[in-house]
mmCIF file with all atom_site columns, C-alpha atoms in Angstrom:
data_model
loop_
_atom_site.group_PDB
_atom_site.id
_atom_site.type_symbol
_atom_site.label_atom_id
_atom_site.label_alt_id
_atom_site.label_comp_id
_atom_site.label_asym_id
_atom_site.label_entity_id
_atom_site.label_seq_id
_atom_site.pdbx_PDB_ins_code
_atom_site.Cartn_x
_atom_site.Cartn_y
_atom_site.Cartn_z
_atom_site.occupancy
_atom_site.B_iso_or_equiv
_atom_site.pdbx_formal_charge
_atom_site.auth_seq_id
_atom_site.auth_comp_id
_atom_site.auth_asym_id
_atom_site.auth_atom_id
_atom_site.pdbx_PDB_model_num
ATOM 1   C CA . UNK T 1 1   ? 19.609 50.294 -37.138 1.00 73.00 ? 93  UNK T CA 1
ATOM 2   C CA . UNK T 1 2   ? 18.563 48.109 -40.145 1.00 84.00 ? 94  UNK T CA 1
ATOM 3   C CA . UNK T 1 3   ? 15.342 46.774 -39.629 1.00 92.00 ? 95  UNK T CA 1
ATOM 4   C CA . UNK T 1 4   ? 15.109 45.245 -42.901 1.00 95.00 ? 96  UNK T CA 1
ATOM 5   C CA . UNK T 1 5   ? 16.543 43.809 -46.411 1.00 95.00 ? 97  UNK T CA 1
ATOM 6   C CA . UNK T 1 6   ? 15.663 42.670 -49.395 1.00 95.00 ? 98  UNK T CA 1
ATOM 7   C CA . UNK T 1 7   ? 17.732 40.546 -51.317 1.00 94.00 ? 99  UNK T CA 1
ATOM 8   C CA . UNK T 1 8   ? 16.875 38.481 -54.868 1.00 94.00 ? 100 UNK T CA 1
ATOM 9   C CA . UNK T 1 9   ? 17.408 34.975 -55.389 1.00 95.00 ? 101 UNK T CA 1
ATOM 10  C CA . UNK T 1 10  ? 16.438 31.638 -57.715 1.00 95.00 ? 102 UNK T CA 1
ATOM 11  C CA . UNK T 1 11  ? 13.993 30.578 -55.367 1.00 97.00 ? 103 UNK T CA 1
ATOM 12  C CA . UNK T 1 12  ? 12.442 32.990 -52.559 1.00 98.00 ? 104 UNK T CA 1
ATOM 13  C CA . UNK T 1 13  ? 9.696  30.161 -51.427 1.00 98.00 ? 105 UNK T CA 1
ATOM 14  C CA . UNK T 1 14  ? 12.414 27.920 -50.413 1.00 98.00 ? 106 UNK T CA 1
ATOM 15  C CA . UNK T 1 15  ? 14.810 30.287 -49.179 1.00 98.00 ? 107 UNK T CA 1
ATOM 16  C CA . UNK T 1 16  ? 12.642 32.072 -46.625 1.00 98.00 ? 108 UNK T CA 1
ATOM 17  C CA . UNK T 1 17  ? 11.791 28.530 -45.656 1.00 98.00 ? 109 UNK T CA 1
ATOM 18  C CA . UNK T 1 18  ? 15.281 27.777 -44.970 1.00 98.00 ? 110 UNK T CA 1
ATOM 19  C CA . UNK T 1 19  ? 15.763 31.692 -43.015 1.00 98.00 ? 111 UNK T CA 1
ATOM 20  C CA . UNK T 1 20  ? 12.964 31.062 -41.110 1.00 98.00 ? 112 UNK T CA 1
ATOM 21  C CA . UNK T 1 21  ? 13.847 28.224 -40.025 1.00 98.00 ? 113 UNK T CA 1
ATOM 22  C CA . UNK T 1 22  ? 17.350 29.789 -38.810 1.00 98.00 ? 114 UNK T CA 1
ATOM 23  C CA . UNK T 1 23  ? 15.781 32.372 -37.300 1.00 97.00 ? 115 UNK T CA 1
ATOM 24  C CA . UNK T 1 24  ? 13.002 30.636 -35.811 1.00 97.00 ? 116 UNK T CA 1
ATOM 25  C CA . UNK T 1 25  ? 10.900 32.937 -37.698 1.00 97.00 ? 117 UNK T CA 1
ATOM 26  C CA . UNK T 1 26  ? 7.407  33.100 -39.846 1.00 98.00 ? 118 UNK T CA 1
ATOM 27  C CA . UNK T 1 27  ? 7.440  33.215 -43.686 1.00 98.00 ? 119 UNK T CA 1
ATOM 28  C CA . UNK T 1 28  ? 4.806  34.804 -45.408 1.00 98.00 ? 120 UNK T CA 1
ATOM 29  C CA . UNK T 1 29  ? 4.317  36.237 -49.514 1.00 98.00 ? 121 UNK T CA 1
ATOM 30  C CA . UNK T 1 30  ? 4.968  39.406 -49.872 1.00 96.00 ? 122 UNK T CA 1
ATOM 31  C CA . UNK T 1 31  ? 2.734  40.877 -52.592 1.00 94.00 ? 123 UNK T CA 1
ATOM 32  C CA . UNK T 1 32  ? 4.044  43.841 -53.558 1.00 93.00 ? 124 UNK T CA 1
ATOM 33  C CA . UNK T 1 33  ? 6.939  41.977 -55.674 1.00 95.00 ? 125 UNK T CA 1
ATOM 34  C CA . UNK T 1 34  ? 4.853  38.682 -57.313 1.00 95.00 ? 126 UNK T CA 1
ATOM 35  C CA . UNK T 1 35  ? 6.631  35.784 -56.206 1.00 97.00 ? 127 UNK T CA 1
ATOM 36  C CA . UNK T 1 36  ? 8.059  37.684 -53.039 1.00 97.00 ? 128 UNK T CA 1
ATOM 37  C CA . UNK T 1 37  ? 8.187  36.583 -49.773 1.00 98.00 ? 129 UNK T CA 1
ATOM 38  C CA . UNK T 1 38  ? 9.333  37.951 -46.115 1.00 98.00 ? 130 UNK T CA 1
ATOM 39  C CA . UNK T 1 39  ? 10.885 36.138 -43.537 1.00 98.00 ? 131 UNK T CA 1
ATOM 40  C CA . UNK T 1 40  ? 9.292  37.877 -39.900 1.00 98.00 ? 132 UNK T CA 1
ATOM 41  C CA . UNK T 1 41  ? 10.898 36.944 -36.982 1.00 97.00 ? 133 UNK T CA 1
ATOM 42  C CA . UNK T 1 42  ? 8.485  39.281 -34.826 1.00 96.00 ? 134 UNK T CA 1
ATOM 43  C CA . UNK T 1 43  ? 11.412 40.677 -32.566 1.00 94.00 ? 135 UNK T CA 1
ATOM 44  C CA . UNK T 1 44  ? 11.955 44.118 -30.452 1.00 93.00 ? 136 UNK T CA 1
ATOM 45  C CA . UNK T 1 45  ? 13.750 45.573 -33.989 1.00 91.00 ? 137 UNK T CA 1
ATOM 46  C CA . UNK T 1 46  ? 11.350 44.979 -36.142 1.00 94.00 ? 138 UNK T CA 1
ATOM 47  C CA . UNK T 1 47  ? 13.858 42.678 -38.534 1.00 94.00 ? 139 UNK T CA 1
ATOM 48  C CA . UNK T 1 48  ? 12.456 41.550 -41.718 1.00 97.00 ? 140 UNK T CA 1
ATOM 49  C CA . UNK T 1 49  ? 14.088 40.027 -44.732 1.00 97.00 ? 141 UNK T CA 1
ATOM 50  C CA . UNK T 1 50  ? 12.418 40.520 -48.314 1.00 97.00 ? 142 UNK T CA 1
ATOM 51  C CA . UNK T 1 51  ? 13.089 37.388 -50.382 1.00 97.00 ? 143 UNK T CA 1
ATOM 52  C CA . UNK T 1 52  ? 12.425 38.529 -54.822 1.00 96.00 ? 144 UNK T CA 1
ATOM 53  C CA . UNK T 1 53  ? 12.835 36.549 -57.394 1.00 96.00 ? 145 UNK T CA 1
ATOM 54  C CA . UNK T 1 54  ? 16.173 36.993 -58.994 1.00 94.00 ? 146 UNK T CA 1
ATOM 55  C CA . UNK T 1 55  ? 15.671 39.629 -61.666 1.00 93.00 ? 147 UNK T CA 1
ATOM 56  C CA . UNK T 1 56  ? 13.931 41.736 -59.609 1.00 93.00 ? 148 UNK T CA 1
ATOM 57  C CA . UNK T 1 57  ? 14.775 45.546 -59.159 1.00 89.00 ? 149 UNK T CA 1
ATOM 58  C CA . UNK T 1 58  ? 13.689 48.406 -57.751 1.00 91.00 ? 150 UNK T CA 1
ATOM 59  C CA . UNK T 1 59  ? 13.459 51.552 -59.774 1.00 92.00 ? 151 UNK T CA 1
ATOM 60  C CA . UNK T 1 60  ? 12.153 54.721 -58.779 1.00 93.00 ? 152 UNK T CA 1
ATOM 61  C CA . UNK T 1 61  ? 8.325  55.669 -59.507 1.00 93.00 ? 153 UNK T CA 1
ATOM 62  C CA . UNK T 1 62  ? 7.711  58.797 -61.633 1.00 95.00 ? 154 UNK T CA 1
ATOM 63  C CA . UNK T 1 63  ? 7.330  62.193 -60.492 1.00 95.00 ? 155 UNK T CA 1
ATOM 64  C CA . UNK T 1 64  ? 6.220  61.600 -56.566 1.00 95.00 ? 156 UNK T CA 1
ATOM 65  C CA . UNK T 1 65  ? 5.260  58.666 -57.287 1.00 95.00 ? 157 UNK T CA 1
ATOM 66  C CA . UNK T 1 66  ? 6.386  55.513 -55.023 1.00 94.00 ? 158 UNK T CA 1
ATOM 67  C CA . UNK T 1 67  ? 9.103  52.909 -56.473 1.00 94.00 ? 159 UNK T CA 1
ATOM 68  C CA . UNK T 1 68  ? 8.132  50.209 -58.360 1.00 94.00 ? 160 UNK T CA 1
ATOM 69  C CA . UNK T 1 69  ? 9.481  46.459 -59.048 1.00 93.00 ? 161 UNK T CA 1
ATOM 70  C CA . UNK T 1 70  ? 11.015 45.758 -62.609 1.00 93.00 ? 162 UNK T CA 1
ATOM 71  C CA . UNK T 1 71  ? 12.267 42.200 -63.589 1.00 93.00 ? 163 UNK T CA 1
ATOM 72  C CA . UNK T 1 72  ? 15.120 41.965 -65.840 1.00 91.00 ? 164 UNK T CA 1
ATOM 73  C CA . UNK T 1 73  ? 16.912 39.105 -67.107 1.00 88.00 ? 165 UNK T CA 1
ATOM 74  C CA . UNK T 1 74  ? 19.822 40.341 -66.436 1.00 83.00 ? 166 UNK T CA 1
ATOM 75  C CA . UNK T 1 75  ? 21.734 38.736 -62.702 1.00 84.00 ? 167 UNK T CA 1
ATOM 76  C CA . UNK T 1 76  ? 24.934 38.138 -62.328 1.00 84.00 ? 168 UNK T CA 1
ATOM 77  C CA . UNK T 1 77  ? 25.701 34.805 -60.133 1.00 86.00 ? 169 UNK T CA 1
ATOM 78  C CA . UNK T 1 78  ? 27.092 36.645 -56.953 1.00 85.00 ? 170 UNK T CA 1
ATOM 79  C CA . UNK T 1 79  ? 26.179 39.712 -55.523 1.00 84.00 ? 171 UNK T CA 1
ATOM 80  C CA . UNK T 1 80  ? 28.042 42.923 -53.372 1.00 82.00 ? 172 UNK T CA 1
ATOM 81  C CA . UNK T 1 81  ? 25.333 42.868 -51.196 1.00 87.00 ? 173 UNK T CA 1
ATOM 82  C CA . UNK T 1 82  ? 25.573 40.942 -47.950 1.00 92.00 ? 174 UNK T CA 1
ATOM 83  C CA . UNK T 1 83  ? 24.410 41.232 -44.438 1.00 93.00 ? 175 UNK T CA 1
ATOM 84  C CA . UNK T 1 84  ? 25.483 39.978 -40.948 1.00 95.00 ? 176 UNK T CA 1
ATOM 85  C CA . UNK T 1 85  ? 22.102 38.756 -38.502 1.00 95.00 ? 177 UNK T CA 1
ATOM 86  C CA . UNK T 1 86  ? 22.529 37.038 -35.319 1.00 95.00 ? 178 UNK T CA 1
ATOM 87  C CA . UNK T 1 87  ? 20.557 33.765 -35.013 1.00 96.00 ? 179 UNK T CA 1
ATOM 88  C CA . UNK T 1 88  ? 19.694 32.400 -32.174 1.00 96.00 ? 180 UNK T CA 1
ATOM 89  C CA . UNK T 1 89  ? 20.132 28.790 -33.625 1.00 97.00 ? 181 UNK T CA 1
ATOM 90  C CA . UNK T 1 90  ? 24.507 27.037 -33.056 1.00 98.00 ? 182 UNK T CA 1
ATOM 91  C CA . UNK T 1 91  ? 27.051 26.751 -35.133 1.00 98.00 ? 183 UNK T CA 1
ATOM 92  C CA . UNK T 1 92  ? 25.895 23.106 -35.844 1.00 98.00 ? 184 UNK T CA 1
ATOM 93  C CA . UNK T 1 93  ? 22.152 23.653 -36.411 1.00 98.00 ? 185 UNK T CA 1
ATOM 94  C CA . UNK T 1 94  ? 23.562 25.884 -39.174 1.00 98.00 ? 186 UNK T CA 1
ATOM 95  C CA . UNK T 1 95  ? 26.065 23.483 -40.602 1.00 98.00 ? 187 UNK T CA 1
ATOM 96  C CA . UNK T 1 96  ? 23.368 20.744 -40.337 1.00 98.00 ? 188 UNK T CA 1
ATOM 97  C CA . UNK T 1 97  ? 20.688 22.923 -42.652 1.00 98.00 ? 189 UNK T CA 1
ATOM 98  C CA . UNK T 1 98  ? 23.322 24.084 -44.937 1.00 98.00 ? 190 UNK T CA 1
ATOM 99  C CA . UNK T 1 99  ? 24.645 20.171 -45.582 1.00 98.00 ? 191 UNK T CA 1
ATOM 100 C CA . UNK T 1 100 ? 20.716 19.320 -45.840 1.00 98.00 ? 192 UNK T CA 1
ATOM 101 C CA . UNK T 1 101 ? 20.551 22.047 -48.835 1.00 98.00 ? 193 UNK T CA 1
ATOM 102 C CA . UNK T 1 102 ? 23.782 21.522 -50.443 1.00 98.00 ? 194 UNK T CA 1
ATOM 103 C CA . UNK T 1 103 ? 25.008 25.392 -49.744 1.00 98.00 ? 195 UNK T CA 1
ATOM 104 C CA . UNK T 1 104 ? 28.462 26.060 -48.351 1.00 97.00 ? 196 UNK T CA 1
ATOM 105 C CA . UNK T 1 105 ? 28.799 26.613 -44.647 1.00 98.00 ? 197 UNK T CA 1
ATOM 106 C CA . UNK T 1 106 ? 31.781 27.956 -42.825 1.00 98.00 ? 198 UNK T CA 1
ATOM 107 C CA . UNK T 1 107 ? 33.274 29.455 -39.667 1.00 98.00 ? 199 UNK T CA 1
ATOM 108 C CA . UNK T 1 108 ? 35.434 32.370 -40.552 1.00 97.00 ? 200 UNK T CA 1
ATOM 109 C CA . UNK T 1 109 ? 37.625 34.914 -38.427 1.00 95.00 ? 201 UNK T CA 1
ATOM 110 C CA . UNK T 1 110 ? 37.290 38.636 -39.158 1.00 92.00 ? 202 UNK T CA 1
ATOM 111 C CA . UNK T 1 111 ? 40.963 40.216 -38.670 1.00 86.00 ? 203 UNK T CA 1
ATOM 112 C CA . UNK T 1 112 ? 40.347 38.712 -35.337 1.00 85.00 ? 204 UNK T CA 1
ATOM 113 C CA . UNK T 1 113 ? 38.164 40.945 -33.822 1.00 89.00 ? 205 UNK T CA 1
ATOM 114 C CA . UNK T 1 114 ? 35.130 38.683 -34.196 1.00 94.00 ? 206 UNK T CA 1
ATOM 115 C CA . UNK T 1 115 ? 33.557 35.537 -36.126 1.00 96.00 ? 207 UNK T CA 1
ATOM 116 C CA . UNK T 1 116 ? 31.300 34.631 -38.251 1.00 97.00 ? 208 UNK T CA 1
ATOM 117 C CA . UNK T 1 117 ? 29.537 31.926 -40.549 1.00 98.00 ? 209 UNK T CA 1
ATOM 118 C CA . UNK T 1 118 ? 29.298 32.147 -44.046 1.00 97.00 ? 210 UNK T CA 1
ATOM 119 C CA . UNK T 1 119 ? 26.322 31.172 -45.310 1.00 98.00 ? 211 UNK T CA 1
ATOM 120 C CA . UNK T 1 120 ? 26.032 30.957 -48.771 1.00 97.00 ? 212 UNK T CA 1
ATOM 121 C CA . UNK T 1 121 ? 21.855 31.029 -49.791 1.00 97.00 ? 213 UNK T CA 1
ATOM 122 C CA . UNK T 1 122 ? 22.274 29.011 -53.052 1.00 97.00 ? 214 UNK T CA 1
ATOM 123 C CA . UNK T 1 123 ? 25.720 29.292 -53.069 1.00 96.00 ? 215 UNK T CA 1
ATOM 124 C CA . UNK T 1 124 ? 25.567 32.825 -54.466 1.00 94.00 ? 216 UNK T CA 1
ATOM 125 C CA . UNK T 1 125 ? 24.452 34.834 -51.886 1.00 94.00 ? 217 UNK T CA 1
ATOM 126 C CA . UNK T 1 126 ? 26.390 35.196 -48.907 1.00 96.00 ? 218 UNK T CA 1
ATOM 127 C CA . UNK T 1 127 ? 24.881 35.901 -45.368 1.00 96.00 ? 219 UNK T CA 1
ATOM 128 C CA . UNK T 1 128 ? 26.800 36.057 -42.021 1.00 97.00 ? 220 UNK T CA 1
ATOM 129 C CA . UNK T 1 129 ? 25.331 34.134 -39.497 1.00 97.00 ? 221 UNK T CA 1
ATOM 130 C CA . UNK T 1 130 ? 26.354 35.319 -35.439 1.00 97.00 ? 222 UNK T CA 1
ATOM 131 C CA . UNK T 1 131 ? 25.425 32.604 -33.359 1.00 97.00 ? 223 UNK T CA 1
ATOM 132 C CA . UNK T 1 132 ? 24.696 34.334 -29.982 1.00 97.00 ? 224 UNK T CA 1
ATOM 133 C CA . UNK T 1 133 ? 28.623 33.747 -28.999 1.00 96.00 ? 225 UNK T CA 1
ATOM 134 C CA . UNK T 1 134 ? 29.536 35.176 -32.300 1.00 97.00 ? 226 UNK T CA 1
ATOM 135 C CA . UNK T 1 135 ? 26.574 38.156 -31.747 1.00 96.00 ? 227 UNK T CA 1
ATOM 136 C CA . UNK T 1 136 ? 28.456 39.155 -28.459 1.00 95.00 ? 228 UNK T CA 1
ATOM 137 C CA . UNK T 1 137 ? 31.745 39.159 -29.748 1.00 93.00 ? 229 UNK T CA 1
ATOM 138 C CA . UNK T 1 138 ? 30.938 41.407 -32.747 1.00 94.00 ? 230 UNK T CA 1
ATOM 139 C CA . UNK T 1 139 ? 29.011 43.902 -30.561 1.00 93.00 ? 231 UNK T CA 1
ATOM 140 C CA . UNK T 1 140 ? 31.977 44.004 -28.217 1.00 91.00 ? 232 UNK T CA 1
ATOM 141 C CA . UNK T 1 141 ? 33.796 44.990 -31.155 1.00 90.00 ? 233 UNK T CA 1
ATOM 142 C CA . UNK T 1 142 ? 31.131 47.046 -33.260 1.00 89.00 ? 234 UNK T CA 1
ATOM 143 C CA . UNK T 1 143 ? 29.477 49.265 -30.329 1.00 90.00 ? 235 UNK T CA 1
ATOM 144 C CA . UNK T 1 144 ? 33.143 51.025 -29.204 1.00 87.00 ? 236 UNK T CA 1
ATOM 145 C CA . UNK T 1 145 ? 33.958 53.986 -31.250 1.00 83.00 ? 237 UNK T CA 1
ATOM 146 C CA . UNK T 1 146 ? 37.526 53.312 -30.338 1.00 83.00 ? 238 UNK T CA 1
ATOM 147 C CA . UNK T 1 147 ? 37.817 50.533 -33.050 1.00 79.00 ? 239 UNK T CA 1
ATOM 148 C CA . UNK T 1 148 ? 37.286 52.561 -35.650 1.00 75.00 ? 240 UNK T CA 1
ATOM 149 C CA . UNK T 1 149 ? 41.271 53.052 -35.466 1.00 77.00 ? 241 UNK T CA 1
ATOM 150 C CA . UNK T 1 150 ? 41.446 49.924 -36.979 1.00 75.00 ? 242 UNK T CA 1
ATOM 151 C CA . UNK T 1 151 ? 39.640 50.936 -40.031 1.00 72.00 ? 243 UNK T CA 1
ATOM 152 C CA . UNK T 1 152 ? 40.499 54.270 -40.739 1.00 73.00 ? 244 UNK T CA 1
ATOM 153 C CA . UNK T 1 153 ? 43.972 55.677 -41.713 1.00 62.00 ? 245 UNK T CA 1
ATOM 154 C CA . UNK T 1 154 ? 42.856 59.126 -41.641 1.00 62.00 ? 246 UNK T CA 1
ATOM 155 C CA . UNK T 1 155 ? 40.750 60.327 -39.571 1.00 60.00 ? 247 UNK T CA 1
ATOM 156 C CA . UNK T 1 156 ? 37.169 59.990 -39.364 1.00 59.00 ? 248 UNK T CA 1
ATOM 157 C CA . UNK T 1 157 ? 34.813 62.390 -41.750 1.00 63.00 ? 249 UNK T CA 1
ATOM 158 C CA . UNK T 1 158 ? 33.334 64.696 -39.193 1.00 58.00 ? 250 UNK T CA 1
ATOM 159 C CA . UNK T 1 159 ? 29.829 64.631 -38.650 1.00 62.00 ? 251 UNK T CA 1
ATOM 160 C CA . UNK T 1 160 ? 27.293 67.677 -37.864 1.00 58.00 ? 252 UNK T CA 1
#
């Protein structure tokens, strides 16, 4: 289970606004990371999402030390990272906030097994969004072993 992620972008104030506000969650700094903030939506899992500014990394500390936050100038506009979260919001409150902030917004089919909504946080970052239709759908899918035949062409690497 992921109970949370961090993720960098131009503007983490106004983004965990927005995520909050999808989530129907609270937004708070997070001061480790200057700038930082975390968007809490105090449920059974725990689920958090870390907000940086762009340029931020994480490197590891020296010796036993802890990791530690570097900023670099260096970003590229899109990023491999994504993540799906259900919402408990519709597929039109989403549509609505992502016209209101000029981000694209749309409905997409996974091979069929499930959908989703793209939801691109500044139009670089892309999250998908599971309405609570789209959340059951994908669990259907994601929670039976069985489907992994759909993935794999060998088999699965075996597991101790």
């Amino acid at each position: 289970m992921i109970h949370h992620i961090s993720i960098a972008v131009r503007n983490p104030s106004h983004v965990a606004q927005v995520l909050a506000e999808i989530l129907k969650a609270q937004a708070v700094p997070f001061p480790p990371n200057p700038g930082s903030y975390m968007v809490i939506p105090f449920d059974e899992y725990g689920t958090a999402i870390e907000l940086y500014p762009l340029g931020s990394q994480i490197e590891p500390g020296e010796g036993d030390k802890e990791a530690v936050f570097v900023h670099t100038a260096i970003t590229s506009m899109y990023t491999d990272i994504h993540a799906a979260i259900s919402v408990p919001i519709s597929q039109k409150e989403i549509e609505q906030i992502g016209v209101r902030e000029g981000w694209r917004v749309v409905r997409c089919n996974r091979d069929s097994f499930f959908d989703v909504i793209e939801f691109w946080v500044e139009n670089r970052l892309m999250i998908e969004l599971l309405t609570p239709e789209m959340a059951s759908q994908y669990l259907k899918f994601a929670t039976q072993q069985e489907n992994l035949k759909y993935f794999l062409a060998e088999p699965a690497l075996a597991t101790n």
